[in-house]
Amino acid sequence: SAVGLVLGCVGSSLCLRSCDEGELSPSTAGRGRHAGPSAAEMGDCALPFLALGRIKERTVLAYYSAHDSEEQTQNFKDTFKKVLGAAATKLQGGQRTRYQWNAGAVCCLMDEQGAFLYCLFTSTLEYPEDLAYQLLDSFRVEVEKVDGRVEAEWGSLTYPLQPAMQELVAQYEDPANVAPEPLPDP
């Protein structure tokens, strides 16, 4: 695609892998080195990054990073922008998917209208996928309460959504502390 992202299937999950040249291409589980922070670099944080983007203009509207490192945060944002670009052509309204990234995953949920993409980065593939989508659905509910989201500019929703994003990440950080809810069919 135009943004250099190709989605490939591994089982029932879509995966992405960053090649040495910085391009994204299909990956198979457990093969290759992925760009971005390793699990060790992400520390003990199970949920290092949460983001919201508007698909039409590929605009990052809000993000929360559990890290103080600007370099790690920038890496998450850059990867999210690539996923956001690919979502415009690869996903449909209401669809959700999970990409392999590093030792972890990027779980994505597109709203029903196909206007917004909600993404959660996990530091390991073992983080329960159902809980990741539960968090993203709760995040979607919070975003829908914000006026002006349709016209919002780059990053302008980070501040108003920061408390909700921080609270959701803290709540879901330890899967043992969250009761899973049934998810709607994809």
CSV table of C-alpha atoms in Angstrom, one decimal:
chain,number,residue,atom,x,y,z
A,1,SER,CA,0.0,0.0,0.0
A,2,ALA,CA,1.0,3.6,-0.2
A,3,VAL,CA,2.1,3.7,3.4
A,4,GLY,CA,4.3,0.6,3.0
A,5,LEU,CA,2.1,-1.6,5.2
A,6,VAL,CA,1.1,-5.1,4.1
A,7,LEU,CA,-1.1,-7.2,6.4
A,8,GLY,CA,-0.6,-10.9,6.5
A,9,CYS,CA,-2.5,-13.6,8.3
A,10,VAL,CA,-1.1,-15.9,11.0
A,11,GLY,CA,-3.9,-18.2,12.1
A,12,SER,CA,-6.9,-15.9,12.6
A,13,SER,CA,-4.8,-12.8,13.4
A,14,LEU,CA,-3.3,-10.3,11.1
A,15,CYS,CA,0.4,-9.5,11.8
A,16,LEU,CA,2.8,-6.8,10.9
A,17,ARG,CA,6.5,-6.8,11.0
A,18,SER,CA,9.0,-4.1,10.5
A,19,CYS,CA,11.9,-5.0,8.2
A,20,ASP,CA,15.5,-3.8,8.5
A,21,GLU,CA,14.7,-1.1,5.9
A,22,GLY,CA,11.9,0.2,8.0
A,23,GLU,CA,9.1,-1.1,5.8
A,24,LEU,CA,6.3,-3.1,7.2
A,25,SER,CA,5.6,-6.5,5.7
A,26,PRO,CA,3.8,-9.8,6.6
A,27,SER,CA,5.2,-11.7,9.5
A,28,THR,CA,4.7,-15.1,11.0
A,29,ALA,CA,4.4,-15.5,14.7
A,30,GLY,CA,7.8,-15.7,16.4
A,31,ARG,CA,9.9,-15.0,13.4
A,32,GLY,CA,12.0,-11.9,12.7
A,33,ARG,CA,13.0,-8.9,14.7
A,34,HIS,CA,10.5,-6.1,14.8
A,35,ALA,CA,11.3,-2.4,15.0
A,36,GLY,CA,10.4,-0.7,18.2
A,37,PRO,CA,11.1,-1.3,21.8
A,38,SER,CA,11.7,-4.9,23.0
A,39,ALA,CA,9.6,-6.3,25.8
A,40,ALA,CA,12.6,-5.6,28.1
A,41,GLU,CA,12.7,-2.0,27.0
A,42,MET,CA,9.0,-1.7,27.7
A,43,GLY,CA,9.7,-2.7,31.3
A,44,ASP,CA,7.0,-4.2,33.4
A,45,CYS,CA,4.3,-2.3,31.6
A,46,ALA,CA,1.8,-4.7,30.0
A,47,LEU,CA,-0.1,-1.9,28.2
A,48,PRO,CA,2.5,0.7,27.1
A,49,PHE,CA,0.4,2.7,24.6
A,50,LEU,CA,-3.2,3.6,23.9
A,51,ALA,CA,-4.2,5.8,20.9
A,52,LEU,CA,-7.1,7.3,19.0
A,53,GLY,CA,-6.9,8.4,15.3
A,54,ARG,CA,-9.3,9.7,12.7
A,55,ILE,CA,-8.9,7.5,9.6
A,56,LYS,CA,-9.9,9.9,6.8
A,57,GLU,CA,-6.9,12.2,7.3
A,58,ARG,CA,-4.8,9.6,9.2
A,59,THR,CA,-4.7,12.0,12.1
A,60,VAL,CA,-3.6,11.0,15.6
A,61,LEU,CA,-6.1,12.7,17.9
A,62,ALA,CA,-5.1,11.4,21.3
A,63,TYR,CA,-2.5,9.1,22.8
A,64,TYR,CA,-1.3,7.9,26.2
A,65,SER,CA,2.1,6.5,26.8
A,66,ALA,CA,3.0,4.7,30.0
A,67,HIS,CA,6.6,5.6,29.4
A,68,ASP,CA,8.6,8.7,30.2
A,69,SER,CA,11.0,8.1,27.2
A,70,GLU,CA,10.2,10.4,24.3
A,71,GLU,CA,12.0,8.0,22.0
A,72,GLN,CA,9.8,5.1,23.0
A,73,THR,CA,6.6,7.3,22.8
A,74,GLN,CA,7.6,8.5,19.3
A,75,ASN,CA,8.2,4.9,18.2
A,76,PHE,CA,4.7,4.0,19.4
A,77,LYS,CA,3.2,7.1,17.6
A,78,ASP,CA,5.1,6.3,14.4
A,79,THR,CA,3.8,2.7,14.4
A,80,PHE,CA,0.3,3.8,15.2
A,81,LYS,CA,0.4,6.2,12.2
A,82,LYS,CA,1.3,3.4,9.9
A,83,VAL,CA,-1.5,1.2,11.3
A,84,LEU,CA,-3.9,4.1,11.0
A,85,GLY,CA,-2.9,4.5,7.3
A,86,ALA,CA,-3.4,0.9,6.6
A,87,ALA,CA,-6.8,0.8,8.4
A,88,ALA,CA,-8.3,3.1,5.7
A,89,THR,CA,-8.0,0.3,3.2
A,90,LYS,CA,-7.8,-2.9,5.2
A,91,LEU,CA,-10.5,-2.5,7.8
A,92,GLN,CA,-14.2,-1.8,7.7
A,93,GLY,CA,-16.5,-0.1,10.1
A,94,GLY,CA,-17.0,-2.1,13.3
A,95,GLN,CA,-14.1,-4.4,12.5
A,96,ARG,CA,-11.3,-5.3,15.0
A,97,THR,CA,-8.0,-6.9,14.5
A,98,ARG,CA,-4.7,-7.7,16.2
A,99,TYR,CA,-1.3,-7.2,14.7
A,100,GLN,CA,1.9,-8.8,16.0
A,101,TRP,CA,4.4,-6.1,16.9
A,102,ASN,CA,7.7,-6.9,18.6
A,103,ALA,CA,7.1,-9.4,21.4
A,104,GLY,CA,3.6,-7.9,21.8
A,105,ALA,CA,0.6,-6.9,19.8
A,106,VAL,CA,-1.3,-3.9,18.5
A,107,CYS,CA,-5.1,-4.4,19.0
A,108,CYS,CA,-7.3,-2.2,16.9
A,109,LEU,CA,-11.0,-1.4,16.9
A,110,MET,CA,-12.6,0.7,14.2
A,111,ASP,CA,-15.8,2.5,15.1
A,112,GLU,CA,-19.1,1.5,13.3
A,113,GLN,CA,-18.9,4.4,10.9
A,114,GLY,CA,-15.3,3.7,9.9
A,115,ALA,CA,-14.2,7.2,11.1
A,116,PHE,CA,-12.1,6.5,14.1
A,117,LEU,CA,-9.5,3.8,15.0
A,118,TYR,CA,-8.7,2.9,18.6
A,119,CYS,CA,-5.4,1.0,19.3
A,120,LEU,CA,-3.9,-0.6,22.3
A,121,PHE,CA,-0.3,-1.8,22.3
A,122,THR,CA,0.5,-4.8,24.5
A,123,SER,CA,4.0,-5.7,25.6
A,124,THR,CA,3.4,-9.5,25.2
A,125,LEU,CA,1.3,-11.6,22.9
A,126,GLU,CA,0.0,-13.4,26.0
A,127,TYR,CA,-2.1,-10.3,27.1
A,128,PRO,CA,-5.7,-11.6,26.8
A,129,GLU,CA,-7.1,-10.3,23.5
A,130,ASP,CA,-10.7,-10.2,24.8
A,131,LEU,CA,-9.6,-7.8,27.6
A,132,ALA,CA,-7.7,-5.6,25.1
A,133,TYR,CA,-10.9,-5.2,23.1
A,134,GLN,CA,-12.9,-4.6,26.2
A,135,LEU,CA,-10.6,-1.8,27.1
A,136,LEU,CA,-10.8,-0.4,23.5
A,137,ASP,CA,-14.6,-0.5,23.7
A,138,SER,CA,-14.6,1.3,27.0
A,139,PHE,CA,-12.2,3.9,25.5
A,140,ARG,CA,-14.6,4.3,22.5
A,141,VAL,CA,-17.4,5.1,25.0
A,142,GLU,CA,-15.3,7.8,26.6
A,143,VAL,CA,-14.3,9.3,23.2
A,144,GLU,CA,-18.0,9.5,22.1
A,145,LYS,CA,-18.6,11.8,25.1
A,146,VAL,CA,-16.1,14.4,23.7
A,147,ASP,CA,-17.5,17.2,21.7
A,148,GLY,CA,-15.7,18.3,18.5
A,149,ARG,CA,-14.0,14.9,17.9
A,150,VAL,CA,-15.0,14.9,14.3
A,151,GLU,CA,-13.2,18.2,13.6
A,152,ALA,CA,-10.4,17.7,16.1
A,153,GLU,CA,-6.8,18.5,15.1
A,154,TRP,CA,-3.7,16.4,15.6
A,155,GLY,CA,-3.2,15.6,19.3
A,156,SER,CA,-6.0,18.0,20.4
A,157,LEU,CA,-7.9,15.3,22.3
A,158,THR,CA,-4.9,14.0,24.3
A,159,TYR,CA,-5.4,16.4,27.1
A,160,PRO,CA,-9.2,16.0,27.5
A,161,LEU,CA,-9.0,12.2,27.2
A,162,GLN,CA,-5.8,11.8,29.3
A,163,PRO,CA,-7.6,11.0,32.6
A,164,ALA,CA,-9.8,8.3,31.0
A,165,MET,CA,-6.9,6.8,29.1
A,166,GLN,CA,-4.7,6.7,32.2
A,167,GLU,CA,-7.5,5.2,34.2
A,168,LEU,CA,-8.3,2.5,31.6
A,169,VAL,CA,-4.7,1.5,31.2
A,170,ALA,CA,-4.2,1.3,35.0
A,171,GLN,CA,-7.5,-0.7,35.4
A,172,TYR,CA,-6.5,-3.3,32.7
A,173,GLU,CA,-2.8,-3.4,33.3
A,174,ASP,CA,-3.2,-6.6,35.4
A,175,PRO,CA,-5.6,-9.0,33.6
A,176,ALA,CA,-6.3,-10.7,36.9
A,177,ASN,CA,-8.0,-7.5,38.2
A,178,VAL,CA,-10.5,-7.3,35.3
A,179,ALA,CA,-13.6,-9.4,34.8
A,180,PRO,CA,-14.0,-10.2,31.1
A,181,GLU,CA,-17.3,-9.1,29.5
A,182,PRO,CA,-18.8,-10.9,26.5
A,183,LEU,CA,-17.8,-9.1,23.3
A,184,PRO,CA,-20.1,-8.5,20.4
A,185,ASP,CA,-19.5,-10.6,17.3
A,186,PRO,CA,-16.9,-8.9,15.0
